[in-house]
PDB file of C-alpha atoms and ligand atoms in Angstrom:
ATOM      1  CA  MET B   1      58.795  53.387-108.494  1.00  0.00           C
ATOM      2  CA  THR B   2      58.352  50.982-105.492  1.00  0.00           C
ATOM      3  CA  ASP B   3      58.202  47.839-105.884  1.00  0.00           C
ATOM      4  CA  TYR B   4      54.601  45.613-106.817  1.00  0.00           C
ATOM      5  CA  ALA B   5      55.654  43.071-104.040  1.00  0.00           C
ATOM      6  CA  ALA B   6      52.620  43.749-101.086  1.00  0.00           C
ATOM      7  CA  PRO B   7      50.112  44.462-103.235  1.00  0.00           C
ATOM      8  CA  ASP B   8      48.051  45.338-100.539  1.00  0.00           C
ATOM      9  CA  LEU B   9      50.177  48.093 -98.872  1.00  0.00           C
ATOM     10  CA  PRO B  10      49.350  51.370 -99.726  1.00  0.00           C
ATOM     11  CA  ALA B  11      50.142  52.077-102.906  1.00  0.00           C
ATOM     12  CA  GLU B  12      50.221  55.834-104.242  1.00  0.00           C
ATOM     13  CA  ILE B  13      48.004  56.357-106.857  1.00  0.00           C
ATOM     14  CA  LEU B  14      47.646  59.805-108.744  1.00  0.00           C
ATOM     15  CA  LEU B  15      44.300  61.266-110.085  1.00  0.00           C
ATOM     16  CA  ILE B  16      44.357  63.543-112.432  1.00  0.00           C
ATOM     17  CA  GLU B  17      40.805  65.170-113.066  1.00  0.00           C
ATOM     18  CA  ASP B  18      39.145  68.360-112.722  1.00  0.00           C
ATOM     19  CA  ASP B  19      36.042  67.341-111.718  1.00  0.00           C
ATOM     20  CA  PRO B  20      36.218  67.947-107.865  1.00  0.00           C
ATOM     21  CA  GLU B  21      32.491  65.822-107.094  1.00  0.00           C
ATOM     22  CA  ILE B  22      34.680  62.928-108.430  1.00  0.00           C
ATOM     23  CA  ARG B  23      38.171  63.749-107.221  1.00  0.00           C
ATOM     24  CA  ARG B  24      35.892  63.947-103.950  1.00  0.00           C
ATOM     25  CA  VAL B  25      34.040  60.797-104.215  1.00  0.00           C
ATOM     26  CA  LEU B  26      37.523  58.821-105.157  1.00  0.00           C
ATOM     27  CA  ARG B  27      39.323  60.431-102.187  1.00  0.00           C
ATOM     28  CA  THR B  28      37.194  58.905-100.191  1.00  0.00           C
ATOM     29  CA  THR B  29      37.003  55.333-101.107  1.00  0.00           C
ATOM     30  CA  LEU B  30      40.458  54.913-102.115  1.00  0.00           C
ATOM     31  CA  SER B  31      41.651  55.954 -98.246  1.00  0.00           C
ATOM     32  CA  LEU B  32      39.233  53.224 -97.209  1.00  0.00           C
ATOM     33  CA  GLU B  33      40.750  50.687 -99.155  1.00  0.00           C
ATOM     34  CA  ARG B  34      44.455  52.543 -98.146  1.00  0.00           C
ATOM     35  CA  TYR B  35      45.966  54.428-101.283  1.00  0.00           C
ATOM     36  CA  ASN B  36      47.509  56.886-101.077  1.00  0.00           C
ATOM     37  CA  LEU B  37      45.727  59.047-103.701  1.00  0.00           C
ATOM     38  CA  ARG B  38      47.503  62.215-105.502  1.00  0.00           C
ATOM     39  CA  GLU B  39      45.187  65.561-106.849  1.00  0.00           C
ATOM     40  CA  ALA B  40      45.982  67.516-109.916  1.00  0.00           C
ATOM     41  CA  SER B  41      42.660  69.273-111.963  1.00  0.00           C
ATOM     42  CA  THR B  42      45.120  69.672-115.309  1.00  0.00           C
ATOM     43  CA  ALA B  43      47.242  67.972-117.356  1.00  0.00           C
ATOM     44  CA  MET B  44      50.513  69.788-116.586  1.00  0.00           C
ATOM     45  CA  GLU B  45      49.776  69.943-112.437  1.00  0.00           C
ATOM     46  CA  GLY B  46      49.205  66.422-113.278  1.00  0.00           C
ATOM     47  CA  MET B  47      52.177  66.108-115.194  1.00  0.00           C
ATOM     48  CA  LYS B  48      54.314  68.013-112.626  1.00  0.00           C
ATOM     49  CA  THR B  49      53.150  65.215-109.782  1.00  0.00           C
ATOM     50  CA  ILE B  50      54.249  62.148-111.733  1.00  0.00           C
ATOM     51  CA  ALA B  51      57.784  63.975-112.603  1.00  0.00           C
ATOM     52  CA  SER B  52      58.056  64.348-108.177  1.00  0.00           C
ATOM     53  CA  CYS B  53      56.358  62.075-106.918  1.00  0.00           C
ATOM     54  CA  GLN B  54      56.256  58.782-109.094  1.00  0.00           C
ATOM     55  CA  PRO B  55      52.903  57.740-108.217  1.00  0.00           C
ATOM     56  CA  ASP B  56      52.531  52.950-108.834  1.00  0.00           C
ATOM     57  CA  ALA B  57      49.106  54.120-111.348  1.00  0.00           C
ATOM     58  CA  ILE B  58      47.191  56.683-112.716  1.00  0.00           C
ATOM     59  CA  ILE B  59      43.531  57.341-112.760  1.00  0.00           C
ATOM     60  CA  LEU B  60      42.806  60.295-116.020  1.00  0.00           C
ATOM     61  CA  ASP B  61      40.028  61.905-116.955  1.00  0.00           C
ATOM     62  CA  LEU B  62      40.403  62.787-120.962  1.00  0.00           C
ATOM     63  CA  GLY B  63      38.242  66.103-121.325  1.00  0.00           C
ATOM     64  CA  LEU B  64      40.784  67.949-118.637  1.00  0.00           C
ATOM     65  CA  PRO B  65      40.565  72.190-118.923  1.00  0.00           C
ATOM     66  CA  ASP B  66      44.611  72.365-120.254  1.00  0.00           C
ATOM     67  CA  LYS B  67      44.902  69.278-122.575  1.00  0.00           C
ATOM     68  CA  ASP B  68      43.564  66.492-124.024  1.00  0.00           C
ATOM     69  CA  GLY B  69      43.819  63.757-121.211  1.00  0.00           C
ATOM     70  CA  ILE B  70      45.808  61.194-124.794  1.00  0.00           C
ATOM     71  CA  GLU B  71      48.842  63.630-124.817  1.00  0.00           C
ATOM     72  CA  VAL B  72      49.345  63.134-120.978  1.00  0.00           C
ATOM     73  CA  ILE B  73      49.095  59.010-122.175  1.00  0.00           C
ATOM     74  CA  HIS B  74      51.962  59.781-124.316  1.00  0.00           C
ATOM     75  CA  GLN B  75      54.281  61.422-122.171  1.00  0.00           C
ATOM     76  CA  VAL B  76      54.338  58.868-119.714  1.00  0.00           C
ATOM     77  CA  ARG B  77      54.294  56.346-122.057  1.00  0.00           C
ATOM     78  CA  GLN B  78      57.762  57.698-124.115  1.00  0.00           C
ATOM     79  CA  TRP B  79      59.038  57.461-120.399  1.00  0.00           C
ATOM     80  CA  ASN B  80      57.072  54.574-118.332  1.00  0.00           C
ATOM     81  CA  LYS B  81      56.131  51.368-120.108  1.00  0.00           C
ATOM     82  CA  LEU B  82      55.198  49.797-117.650  1.00  0.00           C
ATOM     83  CA  LEU B  83      53.430  52.577-115.196  1.00  0.00           C
ATOM     84  CA  PRO B  84      48.981  51.297-114.629  1.00  0.00           C
ATOM     85  CA  ILE B  85      46.933  54.176-116.282  1.00  0.00           C
ATOM     86  CA  LEU B  86      43.459  53.918-116.020  1.00  0.00           C
ATOM     87  CA  VAL B  87      40.990  55.874-118.062  1.00  0.00           C
ATOM     88  CA  LEU B  88      37.846  57.508-117.206  1.00  0.00           C
ATOM     89  CA  SER B  89      35.542  58.033-120.412  1.00  0.00           C
ATOM     90  CA  VAL B  90      32.477  59.190-121.378  1.00  0.00           C
ATOM     91  CA  ARG B  91      29.767  56.027-122.059  1.00  0.00           C
ATOM     92  CA  SER B  92      28.855  57.403-126.029  1.00  0.00           C
ATOM     93  CA  ARG B  93      32.608  58.288-126.864  1.00  0.00           C
ATOM     94  CA  GLU B  94      34.169  55.717-128.480  1.00  0.00           C
ATOM     95  CA  GLN B  95      36.792  57.184-130.334  1.00  0.00           C
ATOM     96  CA  ASP B  96      37.937  59.159-127.290  1.00  0.00           C
ATOM     97  CA  LYS B  97      38.426  55.320-125.595  1.00  0.00           C
ATOM     98  CA  ILE B  98      40.049  53.975-128.475  1.00  0.00           C
ATOM     99  CA  SER B  99      43.019  56.721-129.047  1.00  0.00           C
ATOM    100  CA  ALA B 100      43.535  56.490-125.463  1.00  0.00           C
ATOM    101  CA  LEU B 101      43.821  52.854-125.006  1.00  0.00           C
ATOM    102  CA  ASP B 102      45.778  52.987-128.661  1.00  0.00           C
ATOM    103  CA  ALA B 103      48.253  55.576-126.971  1.00  0.00           C
ATOM    104  CA  GLY B 104      48.827  52.862-124.163  1.00  0.00           C
ATOM    105  CA  ALA B 105      46.523  53.664-121.218  1.00  0.00           C
ATOM    106  CA  ASP B 106      45.722  50.377-119.999  1.00  0.00           C
ATOM    107  CA  ASP B 107      42.112  50.495-119.475  1.00  0.00           C
ATOM    108  CA  PHE B 108      39.002  52.408-119.139  1.00  0.00           C
ATOM    109  CA  VAL B 109      36.143  53.263-116.869  1.00  0.00           C
ATOM    110  CA  ASN B 110      32.993  54.789-117.469  1.00  0.00           C
ATOM    111  CA  LYS B 111      31.455  57.845-115.957  1.00  0.00           C
ATOM    112  CA  PRO B 112      29.605  57.617-114.459  1.00  0.00           C
ATOM    113  CA  PHE B 113      31.228  54.170-112.273  1.00  0.00           C
ATOM    114  CA  ALA B 114      30.694  52.139-109.973  1.00  0.00           C
ATOM    115  CA  VAL B 115      34.404  52.615-107.235  1.00  0.00           C
ATOM    116  CA  GLY B 116      34.423  48.907-106.725  1.00  0.00           C
ATOM    117  CA  GLU B 117      34.161  48.079-110.860  1.00  0.00           C
ATOM    118  CA  LEU B 118      37.029  51.301-110.911  1.00  0.00           C
ATOM    119  CA  LEU B 119      39.238  49.800-107.629  1.00  0.00           C
ATOM    120  CA  ALA B 120      39.335  46.012-109.786  1.00  0.00           C
ATOM    121  CA  ARG B 121      40.532  47.352-113.131  1.00  0.00           C
ATOM    122  CA  LEU B 122      42.783  49.505-110.840  1.00  0.00           C
ATOM    123  CA  ARG B 123      43.835  45.680-109.592  1.00  0.00           C
ATOM    124  CA  VAL B 124      43.564  43.766-112.853  1.00  0.00           C
ATOM    125  CA  ALA B 125      46.075  46.855-113.802  1.00  0.00           C
ATOM    126  CA  ASP B 126      48.864  46.510-111.212  1.00  0.00           C
ATOM    127  CA  ARG B 127      49.097  43.592-111.181  1.00  0.00           C
ATOM    128  CA  ARG B 128      49.920  43.409-115.375  1.00  0.00           C
ATOM    129  CA  SER B 129      52.176  45.754-114.846  1.00  0.00           C
ATOM    130  CA  SER B 130      53.869  43.565-111.471  1.00  0.00           C
ATOM    131  CA  SER B 131      53.943  40.509-113.719  1.00  0.00           C
ATOM    132  CA  ILE B 132      56.159  42.405-116.420  1.00  0.00           C
ATOM    133  CA  LEU B 133      58.089  43.363-113.433  1.00  0.00           C
ATOM    134  CA  THR B 134      59.071  39.819-111.597  1.00  0.00           C
ATOM    135  CA  GLU B 135      58.857  38.518-115.458  1.00  0.00           C
ATOM    136  CA  ARG B 136      56.243  35.547-113.859  1.00  0.00           C
ATOM    137  CA  MET B 137      53.980  34.683-116.054  1.00  0.00           C
ATOM    138  CA  ASP B 138      51.927  31.259-115.752  1.00  0.00           C
ATOM    139  CA  ALA B 139      53.608  28.272-118.128  1.00  0.00           C
ATOM    140  CA  ILE B 140      50.030  27.475-117.030  1.00  0.00           C
ATOM    141  CA  PHE B 141      47.537  29.722-118.265  1.00  0.00           C
ATOM    142  CA  ARG B 142      44.143  29.036-116.462  1.00  0.00           C
ATOM    143  CA  ILE B 143      40.453  30.402-118.100  1.00  0.00           C
ATOM    144  CA  GLY B 144      37.483  28.930-116.477  1.00  0.00           C
ATOM    145  CA  GLU B 145      37.588  24.851-117.909  1.00  0.00           C
ATOM    146  CA  ILE B 146      40.155  26.190-120.875  1.00  0.00           C
ATOM    147  CA  ASP B 147      44.090  25.176-120.251  1.00  0.00           C
ATOM    148  CA  VAL B 148      46.875  27.093-122.437  1.00  0.00           C
ATOM    149  CA  ASP B 149      50.223  25.689-122.282  1.00  0.00           C
ATOM    150  CA  LEU B 150      52.012  28.257-123.220  1.00  0.00           C
ATOM    151  CA  ALA B 151      55.001  26.701-123.747  1.00  0.00           C
ATOM    152  CA  ARG B 152      53.591  23.540-125.309  1.00  0.00           C
ATOM    153  CA  ARG B 153      51.375  25.954-127.623  1.00  0.00           C
ATOM    154  CA  LYS B 154      48.402  23.504-126.492  1.00  0.00           C
ATOM    155  CA  VAL B 155      44.832  24.581-125.214  1.00  0.00           C
ATOM    156  CA  THR B 156      42.912  22.304-123.670  1.00  0.00           C
ATOM    157  CA  VAL B 157      39.225  22.542-122.584  1.00  0.00           C
ATOM    158  CA  ALA B 158      37.529  20.297-119.924  1.00  0.00           C
ATOM    159  CA  GLY B 159      40.903  18.301-120.231  1.00  0.00           C
ATOM    160  CA  GLU B 160      40.348  17.790-124.151  1.00  0.00           C
ATOM    161  CA  GLU B 161      42.648  19.197-126.884  1.00  0.00           C
ATOM    162  CA  VAL B 162      41.742  21.645-129.538  1.00  0.00           C
ATOM    163  CA  HIS B 163      43.690  22.486-132.267  1.00  0.00           C
ATOM    164  CA  LEU B 164      43.521  26.382-133.318  1.00  0.00           C
ATOM    165  CA  THR B 165      45.274  27.601-136.351  1.00  0.00           C
ATOM    166  CA  ARG B 166      48.337  29.711-136.286  1.00  0.00           C
ATOM    167  CA  ILE B 167      46.251  32.902-135.634  1.00  0.00           C
ATOM    168  CA  GLU B 168      43.657  32.209-133.462  1.00  0.00           C
ATOM    169  CA  TYR B 169      46.544  31.037-131.176  1.00  0.00           C
ATOM    170  CA  LYS B 170      47.647  34.261-131.474  1.00  0.00           C
ATOM    171  CA  LEU B 171      44.658  36.328-130.773  1.00  0.00           C
ATOM    172  CA  LEU B 172      44.152  34.377-128.083  1.00  0.00           C
ATOM    173  CA  GLN B 173      48.043  34.862-126.628  1.00  0.00           C
ATOM    174  CA  ILE B 174      47.810  38.658-127.608  1.00  0.00           C
ATOM    175  CA  LEU B 175      44.513  38.395-125.138  1.00  0.00           C
ATOM    176  CA  ILE B 176      46.189  36.621-122.466  1.00  0.00           C
ATOM    177  CA  ARG B 177      48.987  38.813-122.544  1.00  0.00           C
ATOM    178  CA  HIS B 178      45.929  41.743-121.360  1.00  0.00           C
ATOM    179  CA  ALA B 179      43.748  39.111-119.474  1.00  0.00           C
ATOM    180  CA  ASP B 180      41.402  41.072-117.936  1.00  0.00           C
ATOM    181  CA  MET B 181      41.250  44.473-119.595  1.00  0.00           C
ATOM    182  CA  VAL B 182      40.699  45.675-123.331  1.00  0.00           C
ATOM    183  CA  VAL B 183      42.612  45.190-126.374  1.00  0.00           C
ATOM    184  CA  THR B 184      41.213  47.091-128.860  1.00  0.00           C
ATOM    185  CA  HIS B 185      40.506  46.151-132.126  1.00  0.00           C
ATOM    186  CA  SER B 186      43.461  47.987-133.900  1.00  0.00           C
ATOM    187  CA  GLN B 187      45.741  46.236-131.426  1.00  0.00           C
ATOM    188  CA  LEU B 188      44.926  42.700-132.008  1.00  0.00           C
ATOM    189  CA  LEU B 189      45.257  43.252-136.029  1.00  0.00           C
ATOM    190  CA  ASN B 190      48.247  45.019-134.960  1.00  0.00           C
ATOM    191  CA  GLU B 191      50.196  42.160-133.238  1.00  0.00           C
ATOM    192  CA  ALA B 192      48.436  39.198-135.305  1.00  0.00           C
ATOM    193  CA  TRP B 193      48.795  40.192-138.318  1.00  0.00           C
ATOM    194  CA  GLY B 194      51.320  43.312-138.955  1.00  0.00           C
ATOM    195  CA  PRO B 195      51.313  46.811-139.356  1.00  0.00           C
ATOM    196  CA  ASN B 196      49.287  47.049-142.243  1.00  0.00           C
ATOM    197  CA  HIS B 197      46.071  45.504-141.561  1.00  0.00           C
ATOM    198  CA  GLY B 198      45.305  47.895-139.259  1.00  0.00           C
ATOM    199  CA  ASP B 199      41.595  48.355-140.831  1.00  0.00           C
ATOM    200  CA  GLN B 200      40.546  45.237-141.489  1.00  0.00           C
ATOM    201  CA  VAL B 201      38.094  44.577-138.552  1.00  0.00           C
ATOM    202  CA  HIS B 202      35.897  42.362-140.521  1.00  0.00           C
ATOM    203  CA  TYR B 203      38.682  40.123-140.022  1.00  0.00           C
ATOM    204  CA  LEU B 204      38.541  39.971-136.525  1.00  0.00           C
ATOM    205  CA  ARG B 205      34.943  39.369-136.367  1.00  0.00           C
ATOM    206  CA  VAL B 206      35.821  36.133-138.345  1.00  0.00           C
ATOM    207  CA  TYR B 207      38.369  34.687-136.197  1.00  0.00           C
ATOM    208  CA  MET B 208      37.060  35.918-132.957  1.00  0.00           C
ATOM    209  CA  LEU B 209      33.114  33.747-134.248  1.00  0.00           C
ATOM    210  CA  GLN B 210      35.382  30.641-134.495  1.00  0.00           C
ATOM    211  CA  LEU B 211      37.614  30.576-131.241  1.00  0.00           C
ATOM    212  CA  ARG B 212      34.590  31.008-129.299  1.00  0.00           C
ATOM    213  CA  ARG B 213      33.266  28.047-130.922  1.00  0.00           C
ATOM    214  CA  LYS B 214      36.470  25.765-130.184  1.00  0.00           C
ATOM    215  CA  LEU B 215      36.520  27.452-125.978  1.00  0.00           C
ATOM    216  CA  GLU B 216      33.298  28.767-124.927  1.00  0.00           C
ATOM    217  CA  LYS B 217      30.278  26.096-124.201  1.00  0.00           C
ATOM    218  CA  ASP B 218      28.203  28.743-124.842  1.00  0.00           C
ATOM    219  CA  PRO B 219      30.206  30.682-128.006  1.00  0.00           C
ATOM    220  CA  ALA B 220      26.413  32.762-128.653  1.00  0.00           C
ATOM    221  CA  ARG B 221      27.027  34.110-125.423  1.00  0.00           C
ATOM    222  CA  PRO B 222      30.644  34.163-124.455  1.00  0.00           C
ATOM    223  CA  ARG B 223      32.419  34.201-120.627  1.00  0.00           C
ATOM    224  CA  HIS B 224      35.598  34.987-121.410  1.00  0.00           C
ATOM    225  CA  LEU B 225      35.633  36.647-125.619  1.00  0.00           C
ATOM    226  CA  ARG B 226      34.054  38.583-124.672  1.00  0.00           C
ATOM    227  CA  THR B 227      33.015  42.390-127.020  1.00  0.00           C
ATOM    228  CA  GLU B 228      33.746  45.440-125.826  1.00  0.00           C
ATOM    229  CA  PRO B 229      31.194  46.826-128.509  1.00  0.00           C
ATOM    230  CA  GLY B 230      33.222  49.598-130.480  1.00  0.00           C
ATOM    231  CA  ILE B 231      36.083  49.473-129.302  1.00  0.00           C
ATOM    232  CA  GLY B 232      37.613  45.693-128.971  1.00  0.00           C
ATOM    233  CA  TYR B 233      37.318  42.904-126.758  1.00  0.00           C
ATOM    234  CA  ARG B 234      38.658  41.285-123.524  1.00  0.00           C
ATOM    235  CA  LEU B 235      39.616  38.174-122.173  1.00  0.00           C
ATOM    236  CA  ILE B 236      37.701  37.641-119.311  1.00  0.00           C
ATOM    237  CA  THR B 237      39.202  35.216-116.871  1.00  0.00           C
ATOM    238  CA  GLU B 238      37.600  35.821-113.573  1.00  0.00           C
ATOM    239  CA  PRO B 239      33.997  38.044-112.762  1.00  0.00           C
ATOM    240  CA  LEU B 240      34.828  41.397-111.700  1.00  0.00           C
ATOM    241  CA  ALA B 241      34.344  42.319-107.280  1.00  0.00           C
ATOM    242  CA  ARG B 242      31.395  45.433-107.542  1.00  0.00           C
TER     243      ARG B 242
HETATM  244 CA1  LIG Y 301      36.625  66.383-117.266  1.00  0.00          CA
END
């Protein structure tokens, strides 16, 4: 893999998608954004291209003619934990998205997608991967008026200290680690409570409500701690460019 030092240099992106129309649209827009695009129309072809050209990111369709896209995610994650994988999904198929995210995809974009949203999600995934590579997690994480001092475990909202319970802080920490990306219910439950609580989504609902009450100006209409219906939660640090 190439280094991520200069995010505006052309990065190599592999698109694995069997729909020629989507490939055409992305070929045009990604080249305008100075990305180099490689294309594969089957999972097999995609895996071969990953091995031979080592792309910087993958955009992956889940419904491929030869194999399920989730199988591709599993295979990639066996040897590369960091390579950003963005999934193209169908809006109504929540379970597919959950499986893809739990398999290690970074995020998803619903078809039909706005190209601006896809590019923004790609940049977020790439930023996460580069911040892990260089281990430069900011000591103070700023989300609007919320400051999280990760070294001191101190949270302030508009300068006022807010006390979080251990689990509330843990959940916030997980969301920060995946800032601007979706985190599934089971990822949150497994990390915050441990491996045997994966199905207790009602815990999460209660704790996310509490977190919103403590951190959001209008907890009923949260700006930062957002629900991804049927899938999980997303910590929005900045509005997406469209
Ligand atoms: Ca397809």
